[in-house]
Amino acid sequence: MENFDFYVTTDVRFGNDRLSELPGVLNNFGKNVLLVYGGGSIKKSGLYDELYEQLKQNGNHIVELAGVDPNPRIETVEKGVQLCKENDVDVVLPVGGGSVIDCSKAIAASVFVSGDLWENFVLKRNYEGPALPIVTVLTLAATGSEMNGTCVISNMDAQIKLGVHGKSLLPKVSFLDPTNTYSVNPYQTAAGSADILSHLIENYFNATPGTEVQDEIAEGLMKTVIKYLPVALDEPDNYTARANLMWASTLALNGLVGNGKKGSWSCHAMEHELSAFYDITHGVGLAIIIPRWMGHILDENTIPKFQRFAQEIWGVDEEDPKRAAEIGIQRFYDFLASCGIPMTLPEVGIQTEEDLQEMAHRAVEHSSISTKGFVPLNEDDVESIYRACMEDASFV
């Protein structure tokens, strides 16, 4: 295990009927609030009206930024920064899923960035400056952005999607009410859960030795998601299922299972190129890529970890290590498919292979997967994985 710091100071308010605490929380930071949200689902659910009434009664001045895209754009960040400066905003309040929170993080930091925001914030990849305080109201269990210091922003003109890290991007307070996810449709529920699993898998399949604590926690969280996703799909208002998915999402990416490990995330690097080129749902892209990545890197060196994955997560009882590993990958693939997730690129509208070579080049260029991945991948490896995603897969 590597040396690490674990200082995650987000004040998490978990559970039903906690929003009455929001005005008091915001008062710690100021009265001028930038309310950020996406496509309007919070209005359909009634959450918008509830929030707005509380803030108006509290005397808050509310500035709205609506219409944040699922893969948040740099142009939206620029618009939010302008609103903050024009209205002397004190605190940023994203209400939504990871995309809304990520966009809000970028806005909160970019208020303090001079010049071109893509060049001077996103392309820097690591941000060491200040940010406006961020208070989140989560409505989708997926990215874990509510309790980490990372945001992912897209430049669709350049077809680039990149993550930025910074301590000041960590939300000050996050409200996690599972009932706010009752209205999430089955597709987004499944895609979000695939995203949760992807974070756990990226941390789990790592070459750093001596990380038993992190691995056992990751296994427990994976099994929780696998248990409760089908329940949430069958019973959208099942509080226990939604609560466990929401808390698993938060814990999957707040450093708990990743700190103490070194290396690079391979599947996210590959998926970011899919989203940048084709604007697909992030969790779905990961669901398509991860099993093919697993099959591609399965060899005598990686078999032991995949065998453990098969045994601990899927209950595979097979003596032959390689076959056990293959069965585990197949069960993972089949589980995702059974939850209604598209499992090939043509199913999400990518019908040709014309961009795969360029995406493979960029995946390597924009990351360290060629040197620091669980298994280092070159451009040919990545392109091969992309091509495998064009058709249905079998691993046994």
mmCIF file of C-alpha atoms in Angstrom:
data_model
loop_
_atom_site.group_PDB
_atom_site.id
_atom_site.type_symbol
_atom_site.label_atom_id
_atom_site.label_comp_id
_atom_site.label_asym_id
_atom_site.label_seq_id
_atom_site.Cartn_x
_atom_site.Cartn_y
_atom_site.Cartn_z
ATOM 1 C CA MET A 1 0.000 0.000 0.000
ATOM 2 C CA GLU A 2 1.219 3.492 -0.931
ATOM 3 C CA ASN A 3 1.314 6.513 1.387
ATOM 4 C CA PHE A 4 -1.824 8.652 1.100
ATOM 5 C CA ASP A 5 -3.840 11.487 2.591
ATOM 6 C CA PHE A 6 -7.532 11.002 3.318
ATOM 7 C CA TYR A 7 -9.131 14.298 4.243
ATOM 8 C CA VAL A 8 -12.646 14.422 2.844
ATOM 9 C CA THR A 9 -14.445 17.248 4.609
ATOM 10 C CA THR A 10 -17.839 17.204 2.877
ATOM 11 C CA ASP A 11 -20.689 17.464 5.372
ATOM 12 C CA VAL A 12 -23.088 14.762 4.159
ATOM 13 C CA ARG A 13 -26.758 15.162 5.104
ATOM 14 C CA PHE A 14 -28.161 11.724 4.213
ATOM 15 C CA GLY A 15 -31.794 10.715 4.362
ATOM 16 C CA ASN A 16 -35.346 11.805 3.738
ATOM 17 C CA ASP A 17 -36.724 15.249 4.672
ATOM 18 C CA ARG A 18 -33.377 16.960 5.186
ATOM 19 C CA LEU A 19 -33.908 19.912 2.839
ATOM 20 C CA SER A 20 -35.319 22.046 5.640
ATOM 21 C CA GLU A 21 -31.681 22.315 6.708
ATOM 22 C CA LEU A 22 -30.610 23.835 3.382
ATOM 23 C CA PRO A 23 -31.290 27.520 4.171
ATOM 24 C CA GLY A 24 -29.237 27.323 7.346
ATOM 25 C CA VAL A 25 -26.391 25.677 5.443
ATOM 26 C CA LEU A 26 -26.419 28.334 2.733
ATOM 27 C CA ASN A 27 -26.415 31.104 5.328
ATOM 28 C CA ASN A 28 -22.896 30.022 6.293
ATOM 29 C CA PHE A 29 -21.681 31.158 2.876
ATOM 30 C CA GLY A 30 -23.881 34.072 1.814
ATOM 31 C CA LYS A 31 -27.219 35.062 0.353
ATOM 32 C CA ASN A 32 -26.498 35.116 -3.379
ATOM 33 C CA VAL A 33 -27.006 31.621 -4.807
ATOM 34 C CA LEU A 34 -26.329 30.215 -8.279
ATOM 35 C CA LEU A 35 -28.889 27.420 -8.733
ATOM 36 C CA VAL A 36 -27.626 24.971 -11.366
ATOM 37 C CA TYR A 37 -29.703 22.167 -12.859
ATOM 38 C CA GLY A 38 -30.182 20.122 -16.022
ATOM 39 C CA GLY A 39 -33.110 19.366 -18.268
ATOM 40 C CA GLY A 40 -35.995 20.206 -15.968
ATOM 41 C CA SER A 41 -36.639 16.902 -14.183
ATOM 42 C CA ILE A 42 -36.414 18.698 -10.838
ATOM 43 C CA LYS A 43 -39.423 20.769 -11.890
ATOM 44 C CA LYS A 44 -41.456 17.706 -12.830
ATOM 45 C CA SER A 45 -40.661 16.042 -9.498
ATOM 46 C CA GLY A 46 -41.582 19.120 -7.461
ATOM 47 C CA LEU A 47 -38.076 19.469 -6.033
ATOM 48 C CA TYR A 48 -37.523 22.797 -7.781
ATOM 49 C CA ASP A 49 -40.601 24.381 -6.215
ATOM 50 C CA GLU A 50 -39.673 23.074 -2.782
ATOM 51 C CA LEU A 51 -36.152 24.463 -3.016
ATOM 52 C CA TYR A 52 -37.225 27.772 -4.493
ATOM 53 C CA GLU A 53 -39.810 28.399 -1.785
ATOM 54 C CA GLN A 54 -37.322 27.680 0.980
ATOM 55 C CA LEU A 55 -34.683 29.958 -0.483
ATOM 56 C CA LYS A 56 -37.101 32.815 -1.132
ATOM 57 C CA GLN A 57 -38.392 32.615 2.444
ATOM 58 C CA ASN A 58 -34.776 32.641 3.608
ATOM 59 C CA GLY A 59 -34.113 35.864 1.723
ATOM 60 C CA ASN A 60 -31.716 34.344 -0.792
ATOM 61 C CA HIS A 61 -31.120 36.034 -4.133
ATOM 62 C CA ILE A 62 -31.394 33.198 -6.667
ATOM 63 C CA VAL A 63 -29.671 33.195 -10.043
ATOM 64 C CA GLU A 64 -30.473 30.219 -12.287
ATOM 65 C CA LEU A 65 -28.353 28.278 -14.752
ATOM 66 C CA ALA A 66 -30.528 25.631 -16.388
ATOM 67 C CA GLY A 67 -29.933 23.142 -19.184
ATOM 68 C CA VAL A 68 -26.648 21.545 -18.148
ATOM 69 C CA ASP A 69 -25.901 18.728 -20.611
ATOM 70 C CA PRO A 70 -25.222 15.111 -19.562
ATOM 71 C CA ASN A 71 -21.615 15.642 -20.673
ATOM 72 C CA PRO A 72 -21.241 19.240 -19.403
ATOM 73 C CA ARG A 73 -19.795 21.700 -21.908
ATOM 74 C CA ILE A 74 -17.133 24.334 -21.423
ATOM 75 C CA GLU A 75 -19.580 26.858 -22.910
ATOM 76 C CA THR A 76 -21.987 26.210 -20.023
ATOM 77 C CA VAL A 77 -19.163 26.721 -17.558
ATOM 78 C CA GLU A 78 -18.373 30.058 -19.197
ATOM 79 C CA LYS A 79 -22.012 31.107 -18.951
ATOM 80 C CA GLY A 80 -22.099 30.166 -15.264
ATOM 81 C CA VAL A 81 -18.944 32.129 -14.523
ATOM 82 C CA GLN A 82 -20.455 35.204 -16.162
ATOM 83 C CA LEU A 83 -23.610 34.855 -14.032
ATOM 84 C CA CYS A 84 -21.508 34.519 -10.867
ATOM 85 C CA LYS A 85 -19.537 37.661 -11.625
ATOM 86 C CA GLU A 86 -22.545 39.713 -12.670
ATOM 87 C CA ASN A 87 -24.550 38.750 -9.573
ATOM 88 C CA ASP A 88 -21.784 38.591 -6.964
ATOM 89 C CA VAL A 89 -22.653 34.943 -6.246
ATOM 90 C CA ASP A 90 -21.586 33.629 -2.835
ATOM 91 C CA VAL A 91 -22.365 29.923 -3.175
ATOM 92 C CA VAL A 92 -23.054 27.478 -6.014
ATOM 93 C CA LEU A 93 -26.014 25.099 -5.564
ATOM 94 C CA PRO A 94 -26.115 22.231 -8.095
ATOM 95 C CA VAL A 95 -29.324 20.197 -7.965
ATOM 96 C CA GLY A 96 -28.994 17.079 -10.082
ATOM 97 C CA GLY A 97 -26.595 14.285 -10.932
ATOM 98 C CA GLY A 98 -22.891 14.178 -11.565
ATOM 99 C CA SER A 99 -22.951 16.291 -14.715
ATOM 100 C CA VAL A 100 -24.680 19.167 -12.955
ATOM 101 C CA ILE A 101 -22.314 18.908 -9.999
ATOM 102 C CA ASP A 102 -19.252 18.673 -12.243
ATOM 103 C CA CYS A 103 -20.329 21.747 -14.188
ATOM 104 C CA SER A 104 -20.901 23.601 -10.924
ATOM 105 C CA LYS A 105 -17.451 22.683 -9.648
ATOM 106 C CA ALA A 106 -15.872 24.036 -12.811
ATOM 107 C CA ILE A 107 -17.898 27.248 -12.495
ATOM 108 C CA ALA A 108 -17.009 27.669 -8.816
ATOM 109 C CA ALA A 109 -13.300 27.430 -9.587
ATOM 110 C CA SER A 110 -13.269 29.234 -12.926
ATOM 111 C CA VAL A 111 -14.618 32.412 -11.324
ATOM 112 C CA PHE A 112 -11.026 32.796 -10.129
ATOM 113 C CA VAL A 113 -9.368 31.844 -13.432
ATOM 114 C CA SER A 114 -8.234 34.474 -15.909
ATOM 115 C CA GLY A 115 -8.304 34.138 -19.677
ATOM 116 C CA ASP A 116 -9.499 31.165 -21.667
ATOM 117 C CA LEU A 117 -11.136 28.663 -19.300
ATOM 118 C CA TRP A 118 -10.457 25.606 -21.445
ATOM 119 C CA GLU A 119 -6.768 26.456 -21.703
ATOM 120 C CA ASN A 120 -6.239 27.785 -18.190
ATOM 121 C CA PHE A 121 -8.501 25.463 -16.204
ATOM 122 C CA VAL A 122 -9.432 22.225 -17.970
ATOM 123 C CA LEU A 123 -6.187 21.562 -19.837
ATOM 124 C CA LYS A 124 -4.202 22.135 -16.642
ATOM 125 C CA ARG A 125 -5.895 18.971 -15.257
ATOM 126 C CA ASN A 126 -4.896 19.883 -11.673
ATOM 127 C CA TYR A 127 -6.305 23.021 -10.081
ATOM 128 C CA GLU A 128 -4.660 24.557 -7.018
ATOM 129 C CA GLY A 129 -6.618 27.807 -6.735
ATOM 130 C CA PRO A 130 -9.698 28.788 -4.720
ATOM 131 C CA ALA A 131 -13.343 28.126 -5.551
ATOM 132 C CA LEU A 132 -16.715 29.393 -4.467
ATOM 133 C CA PRO A 133 -18.333 27.102 -1.884
ATOM 134 C CA ILE A 134 -20.403 24.287 -3.411
ATOM 135 C CA VAL A 135 -23.503 22.776 -1.777
ATOM 136 C CA THR A 136 -25.043 19.859 -3.677
ATOM 137 C CA VAL A 137 -28.504 18.302 -3.770
ATOM 138 C CA LEU A 138 -28.045 14.910 -5.422
ATOM 139 C CA THR A 139 -30.772 13.405 -7.616
ATOM 140 C CA LEU A 140 -28.931 10.519 -9.321
ATOM 141 C CA ALA A 141 -26.687 7.798 -7.876
ATOM 142 C CA ALA A 142 -23.775 7.483 -10.285
ATOM 143 C CA THR A 143 -20.635 9.590 -10.329
ATOM 144 C CA GLY A 144 -19.785 10.206 -6.672
ATOM 145 C CA SER A 145 -19.110 13.853 -7.516
ATOM 146 C CA GLU A 146 -20.987 14.880 -4.377
ATOM 147 C CA MET A 147 -18.016 13.876 -2.206
ATOM 148 C CA ASN A 148 -14.864 14.262 -4.270
ATOM 149 C CA GLY A 149 -12.704 16.995 -5.763
ATOM 150 C CA THR A 150 -12.990 16.059 -9.436
ATOM 151 C CA CYS A 151 -15.010 17.380 -12.349
ATOM 152 C CA VAL A 152 -15.172 16.258 -15.992
ATOM 153 C CA ILE A 153 -15.787 18.846 -18.717
ATOM 154 C CA SER A 154 -16.232 18.450 -22.476
ATOM 155 C CA ASN A 155 -15.211 20.561 -25.437
ATOM 156 C CA MET A 156 -17.412 19.152 -28.181
ATOM 157 C CA ASP A 157 -15.895 21.331 -30.888
ATOM 158 C CA ALA A 158 -12.478 19.794 -30.211
ATOM 159 C CA GLN A 159 -14.018 16.384 -29.324
ATOM 160 C CA ILE A 160 -12.163 16.299 -26.004
ATOM 161 C CA LYS A 161 -13.466 15.305 -22.562
ATOM 162 C CA LEU A 162 -11.108 15.717 -19.594
ATOM 163 C CA GLY A 163 -11.121 15.502 -15.827
ATOM 164 C CA VAL A 164 -9.825 18.230 -13.517
ATOM 165 C CA HIS A 165 -8.787 17.627 -9.913
ATOM 166 C CA GLY A 166 -8.491 20.113 -7.084
ATOM 167 C CA LYS A 167 -8.989 20.234 -3.315
ATOM 168 C CA SER A 168 -11.169 23.330 -3.553
ATOM 169 C CA LEU A 169 -13.599 21.463 -5.849
ATOM 170 C CA LEU A 170 -14.770 19.291 -2.942
ATOM 171 C CA PRO A 171 -18.367 20.209 -2.020
ATOM 172 C CA LYS A 172 -18.796 21.787 1.401
ATOM 173 C CA VAL A 173 -22.155 20.115 2.057
ATOM 174 C CA SER A 174 -24.096 17.449 0.146
ATOM 175 C CA PHE A 175 -27.738 16.550 0.645
ATOM 176 C CA LEU A 176 -28.353 12.894 -0.224
ATOM 177 C CA ASP A 177 -32.057 12.073 -0.131
ATOM 178 C CA PRO A 178 -32.812 8.698 -1.761
ATOM 179 C CA THR A 179 -36.408 9.758 -2.442
ATOM 180 C CA ASN A 180 -35.072 12.301 -4.946
ATOM 181 C CA THR A 181 -34.004 9.353 -7.110
ATOM 182 C CA TYR A 182 -37.448 7.687 -7.206
ATOM 183 C CA SER A 183 -38.271 9.452 -10.478
ATOM 184 C CA VAL A 184 -35.057 8.419 -12.245
ATOM 185 C CA ASN A 185 -36.052 6.239 -15.186
ATOM 186 C CA PRO A 186 -34.818 2.634 -15.531
ATOM 187 C CA TYR A 187 -32.261 3.477 -18.226
ATOM 188 C CA GLN A 188 -30.567 6.170 -16.160
ATOM 189 C CA THR A 189 -30.812 4.087 -12.994
ATOM 190 C CA ALA A 190 -28.989 1.233 -14.706
ATOM 191 C CA ALA A 191 -26.460 3.530 -16.388
ATOM 192 C CA GLY A 192 -25.743 5.235 -13.074
ATOM 193 C CA SER A 193 -25.208 1.916 -11.348
ATOM 194 C CA ALA A 194 -22.854 0.830 -14.126
ATOM 195 C CA ASP A 195 -20.911 4.012 -13.422
ATOM 196 C CA ILE A 196 -20.714 3.128 -9.721
ATOM 197 C CA LEU A 197 -19.432 -0.348 -10.586
ATOM 198 C CA SER A 198 -16.897 1.148 -12.985
ATOM 199 C CA HIS A 199 -15.358 3.288 -10.245
ATOM 200 C CA LEU A 200 -15.043 0.287 -7.989
ATOM 201 C CA ILE A 201 -13.600 -1.882 -10.758
ATOM 202 C CA GLU A 202 -11.053 0.723 -11.842
ATOM 203 C CA ASN A 203 -9.767 0.866 -8.269
ATOM 204 C CA TYR A 204 -10.065 -2.872 -7.645
ATOM 205 C CA PHE A 205 -8.047 -4.034 -10.642
ATOM 206 C CA ASN A 206 -4.794 -2.432 -9.623
ATOM 207 C CA ALA A 207 -1.260 -3.773 -9.315
ATOM 208 C CA THR A 208 -0.447 -2.090 -5.999
ATOM 209 C CA PRO A 209 0.198 -4.848 -3.430
ATOM 210 C CA GLY A 210 -1.078 -4.981 0.138
ATOM 211 C CA THR A 211 -4.415 -3.188 -0.341
ATOM 212 C CA GLU A 212 -6.706 -5.744 1.265
ATOM 213 C CA VAL A 213 -8.777 -3.155 3.136
ATOM 214 C CA GLN A 214 -9.556 -1.229 -0.037
ATOM 215 C CA ASP A 215 -10.283 -4.402 -2.011
ATOM 216 C CA GLU A 216 -12.652 -5.873 0.561
ATOM 217 C CA ILE A 217 -14.564 -2.604 0.837
ATOM 218 C CA ALA A 218 -14.799 -2.456 -2.959
ATOM 219 C CA GLU A 219 -16.113 -6.025 -3.067
ATOM 220 C CA GLY A 220 -18.792 -5.191 -0.514
ATOM 221 C CA LEU A 221 -19.895 -2.125 -2.448
ATOM 222 C CA MET A 222 -19.966 -4.034 -5.748
ATOM 223 C CA LYS A 223 -22.150 -6.739 -4.233
ATOM 224 C CA THR A 224 -24.459 -4.067 -2.822
ATOM 225 C CA VAL A 225 -24.975 -2.482 -6.240
ATOM 226 C CA ILE A 226 -25.532 -5.874 -7.865
ATOM 227 C CA LYS A 227 -28.094 -6.749 -5.184
ATOM 228 C CA TYR A 228 -30.085 -3.532 -5.229
ATOM 229 C CA LEU A 229 -30.022 -2.401 -8.864
ATOM 230 C CA PRO A 230 -32.587 -5.037 -9.959
ATOM 231 C CA VAL A 231 -34.749 -4.098 -6.969
ATOM 232 C CA ALA A 232 -34.668 -0.410 -7.906
ATOM 233 C CA LEU A 233 -35.557 -1.287 -11.495
ATOM 234 C CA ASP A 234 -38.557 -3.373 -10.388
ATOM 235 C CA GLU A 235 -39.611 -1.048 -7.547
ATOM 236 C CA PRO A 236 -38.513 2.536 -8.345
ATOM 237 C CA ASP A 237 -39.724 3.860 -4.978
ATOM 238 C CA ASN A 238 -38.056 1.184 -2.849
ATOM 239 C CA TYR A 239 -36.272 3.333 -0.272
ATOM 240 C CA THR A 240 -33.822 0.651 0.841
ATOM 241 C CA ALA A 241 -32.665 -0.034 -2.706
ATOM 242 C CA ARG A 242 -32.336 3.631 -3.614
ATOM 243 C CA ALA A 243 -30.574 4.449 -0.346
ATOM 244 C CA ASN A 244 -28.003 1.698 -0.762
ATOM 245 C CA LEU A 245 -27.291 2.658 -4.377
ATOM 246 C CA MET A 246 -26.903 6.309 -3.420
ATOM 247 C CA TRP A 247 -24.498 5.656 -0.549
ATOM 248 C CA ALA A 248 -22.531 3.131 -2.614
ATOM 249 C CA SER A 249 -22.152 5.778 -5.310
ATOM 250 C CA THR A 250 -20.704 8.243 -2.823
ATOM 251 C CA LEU A 251 -18.312 5.801 -1.179
ATOM 252 C CA ALA A 252 -17.109 4.372 -4.496
ATOM 253 C CA LEU A 253 -15.286 7.555 -5.428
ATOM 254 C CA ASN A 254 -14.496 9.567 -2.312
ATOM 255 C CA GLY A 255 -11.036 8.000 -1.958
ATOM 256 C CA LEU A 256 -12.067 5.188 0.362
ATOM 257 C CA VAL A 257 -11.262 2.385 -2.104
ATOM 258 C CA GLY A 258 -8.727 4.215 -4.251
ATOM 259 C CA ASN A 259 -6.333 5.896 -1.850
ATOM 260 C CA GLY A 260 -3.122 3.982 -1.247
ATOM 261 C CA LYS A 261 -3.079 2.712 -4.816
ATOM 262 C CA LYS A 262 -1.069 4.024 -7.733
ATOM 263 C CA GLY A 263 -1.723 3.690 -11.429
ATOM 264 C CA SER A 264 -4.083 4.900 -14.125
ATOM 265 C CA TRP A 265 -7.718 4.186 -14.932
ATOM 266 C CA SER A 266 -7.895 2.525 -18.342
ATOM 267 C CA CYS A 267 -11.628 2.199 -19.012
ATOM 268 C CA HIS A 268 -12.504 5.790 -18.169
ATOM 269 C CA ALA A 269 -9.781 7.031 -20.495
ATOM 270 C CA MET A 270 -11.310 4.984 -23.305
ATOM 271 C CA GLU A 271 -14.900 5.961 -22.512
ATOM 272 C CA HIS A 272 -14.112 9.671 -22.374
ATOM 273 C CA GLU A 273 -13.199 9.472 -26.049
ATOM 274 C CA LEU A 274 -16.507 7.762 -26.872
ATOM 275 C CA SER A 275 -18.402 10.530 -25.079
ATOM 276 C CA ALA A 276 -16.283 13.253 -26.650
ATOM 277 C CA PHE A 277 -16.870 11.935 -30.175
ATOM 278 C CA TYR A 278 -20.447 10.669 -29.859
ATOM 279 C CA ASP A 279 -21.907 12.282 -26.705
ATOM 280 C CA ILE A 280 -23.184 8.956 -25.345
ATOM 281 C CA THR A 281 -24.250 8.258 -21.766
ATOM 282 C CA HIS A 282 -21.095 7.866 -19.687
ATOM 283 C CA GLY A 283 -22.227 4.864 -17.640
ATOM 284 C CA VAL A 284 -23.422 3.023 -20.730
ATOM 285 C CA GLY A 285 -20.112 3.610 -22.497
ATOM 286 C CA LEU A 286 -18.288 2.172 -19.505
ATOM 287 C CA ALA A 287 -20.597 -0.849 -19.380
ATOM 288 C CA ILE A 288 -19.793 -1.592 -23.013
ATOM 289 C CA ILE A 289 -16.037 -1.150 -22.629
ATOM 290 C CA ILE A 290 -15.222 -2.784 -19.295
ATOM 291 C CA PRO A 291 -16.021 -6.441 -20.086
ATOM 292 C CA ARG A 292 -14.072 -6.223 -23.361
ATOM 293 C CA TRP A 293 -11.154 -4.641 -21.496
ATOM 294 C CA MET A 294 -11.322 -7.476 -18.987
ATOM 295 C CA GLY A 295 -11.229 -10.089 -21.754
ATOM 296 C CA HIS A 296 -8.403 -8.284 -23.544
ATOM 297 C CA ILE A 297 -6.068 -8.144 -20.550
ATOM 298 C CA LEU A 298 -6.830 -11.605 -19.143
ATOM 299 C CA ASP A 299 -3.525 -13.523 -19.020
ATOM 300 C CA GLU A 300 -1.415 -15.543 -16.591
ATOM 301 C CA ASN A 301 -0.507 -12.392 -14.653
ATOM 302 C CA THR A 302 -4.028 -11.044 -14.233
ATOM 303 C CA ILE A 303 -5.903 -14.340 -13.805
ATOM 304 C CA PRO A 304 -5.552 -14.388 -9.984
ATOM 305 C CA LYS A 305 -7.365 -11.055 -9.533
ATOM 306 C CA PHE A 306 -10.058 -11.979 -12.038
ATOM 307 C CA GLN A 307 -10.487 -15.342 -10.329
ATOM 308 C CA ARG A 308 -11.012 -13.521 -7.032
ATOM 309 C CA PHE A 309 -13.512 -11.180 -8.737
ATOM 310 C CA ALA A 310 -15.400 -14.221 -10.021
ATOM 311 C CA GLN A 311 -15.439 -15.983 -6.673
ATOM 312 C CA GLU A 312 -16.158 -13.048 -4.351
ATOM 313 C CA ILE A 313 -18.566 -11.048 -6.522
ATOM 314 C CA TRP A 314 -20.305 -13.720 -8.590
ATOM 315 C CA GLY A 315 -19.931 -16.820 -6.416
ATOM 316 C CA VAL A 316 -18.153 -18.784 -9.143
ATOM 317 C CA ASP A 317 -17.156 -22.243 -7.877
ATOM 318 C CA GLU A 318 -14.653 -23.410 -10.477
ATOM 319 C CA GLU A 319 -11.266 -24.941 -9.738
ATOM 320 C CA ASP A 320 -9.560 -23.970 -12.974
ATOM 321 C CA PRO A 321 -8.401 -20.347 -12.438
ATOM 322 C CA LYS A 322 -8.639 -19.245 -16.053
ATOM 323 C CA ARG A 323 -12.098 -20.682 -16.574
ATOM 324 C CA ALA A 324 -13.263 -19.178 -13.277
ATOM 325 C CA ALA A 325 -12.006 -15.787 -14.444
ATOM 326 C CA GLU A 326 -13.788 -16.138 -17.794
ATOM 327 C CA ILE A 327 -17.049 -17.134 -16.114
ATOM 328 C CA GLY A 328 -16.802 -14.118 -13.828
ATOM 329 C CA ILE A 329 -16.380 -11.739 -16.770
ATOM 330 C CA GLN A 330 -19.305 -13.390 -18.564
ATOM 331 C CA ARG A 331 -21.568 -13.063 -15.516
ATOM 332 C CA PHE A 332 -20.668 -9.387 -15.215
ATOM 333 C CA TYR A 333 -21.507 -8.845 -18.888
ATOM 334 C CA ASP A 334 -24.766 -10.787 -18.588
ATOM 335 C CA PHE A 335 -25.782 -8.864 -15.466
ATOM 336 C CA LEU A 336 -25.361 -5.520 -17.186
ATOM 337 C CA ALA A 337 -27.331 -6.742 -20.199
ATOM 338 C CA SER A 338 -30.107 -8.091 -17.946
ATOM 339 C CA CYS A 339 -30.530 -4.597 -16.487
ATOM 340 C CA GLY A 340 -31.391 -3.186 -19.902
ATOM 341 C CA ILE A 341 -28.038 -1.569 -20.642
ATOM 342 C CA PRO A 342 -26.985 -1.516 -24.315
ATOM 343 C CA MET A 343 -23.882 -3.676 -24.608
ATOM 344 C CA THR A 344 -22.584 -2.854 -28.098
ATOM 345 C CA LEU A 345 -21.585 0.416 -29.767
ATOM 346 C CA PRO A 346 -24.137 0.080 -32.596
ATOM 347 C CA GLU A 347 -26.898 -0.012 -29.967
ATOM 348 C CA VAL A 348 -25.907 3.527 -28.895
ATOM 349 C CA GLY A 349 -25.695 4.826 -32.451
ATOM 350 C CA ILE A 350 -22.042 4.164 -33.316
ATOM 351 C CA GLN A 351 -22.473 2.242 -36.537
ATOM 352 C CA THR A 352 -19.028 2.567 -38.150
ATOM 353 C CA GLU A 353 -15.432 2.018 -37.108
ATOM 354 C CA GLU A 354 -14.070 5.106 -38.851
ATOM 355 C CA ASP A 355 -13.225 7.005 -35.642
ATOM 356 C CA LEU A 356 -11.893 4.112 -33.582
ATOM 357 C CA GLN A 357 -8.246 4.560 -34.529
ATOM 358 C CA GLU A 358 -8.282 8.281 -33.755
ATOM 359 C CA MET A 359 -10.096 7.665 -30.470
ATOM 360 C CA ALA A 360 -7.500 5.063 -29.519
ATOM 361 C CA HIS A 361 -4.741 7.569 -30.261
ATOM 362 C CA ARG A 362 -6.383 10.222 -28.106
ATOM 363 C CA ALA A 363 -7.164 7.820 -25.249
ATOM 364 C CA VAL A 364 -3.453 7.121 -24.924
ATOM 365 C CA GLU A 365 -2.467 10.749 -25.539
ATOM 366 C CA HIS A 366 -4.844 12.145 -22.902
ATOM 367 C CA SER A 367 -3.919 9.672 -20.158
ATOM 368 C CA SER A 368 -1.146 7.516 -18.739
ATOM 369 C CA ILE A 369 -2.735 4.151 -19.578
ATOM 370 C CA SER A 370 0.214 3.199 -21.780
ATOM 371 C CA THR A 371 2.542 3.183 -18.769
ATOM 372 C CA LYS A 372 0.510 3.089 -15.547
ATOM 373 C CA GLY A 373 -2.602 1.025 -16.167
ATOM 374 C CA PHE A 374 -3.353 -2.260 -14.397
ATOM 375 C CA VAL A 375 -2.107 -3.667 -17.681
ATOM 376 C CA PRO A 376 -0.477 -0.963 -19.855
ATOM 377 C CA LEU A 377 -2.331 -0.426 -23.136
ATOM 378 C CA ASN A 378 -0.924 0.936 -26.381
ATOM 379 C CA GLU A 379 -2.979 2.390 -29.217
ATOM 380 C CA ASP A 380 -3.386 -0.996 -30.897
ATOM 381 C CA ASP A 381 -4.724 -2.474 -27.663
ATOM 382 C CA VAL A 382 -7.258 0.307 -27.256
ATOM 383 C CA GLU A 383 -8.386 0.090 -30.863
ATOM 384 C CA SER A 384 -8.808 -3.667 -30.504
ATOM 385 C CA ILE A 385 -10.980 -3.145 -27.431
ATOM 386 C CA TYR A 386 -13.096 -0.582 -29.274
ATOM 387 C CA ARG A 387 -13.552 -2.962 -32.209
ATOM 388 C CA ALA A 388 -14.631 -5.747 -29.847
ATOM 389 C CA CYS A 389 -17.361 -3.388 -28.625
ATOM 390 C CA MET A 390 -18.961 -3.377 -32.067
ATOM 391 C CA GLU A 391 -20.423 -6.863 -31.602
ATOM 392 C CA ASP A 392 -21.951 -9.025 -28.891
ATOM 393 C CA ALA A 393 -19.351 -10.658 -26.699
ATOM 394 C CA SER A 394 -18.781 -14.102 -25.230
ATOM 395 C CA PHE A 395 -15.982 -14.784 -22.746
ATOM 396 C CA VAL A 396 -16.476 -18.426 -21.842
#
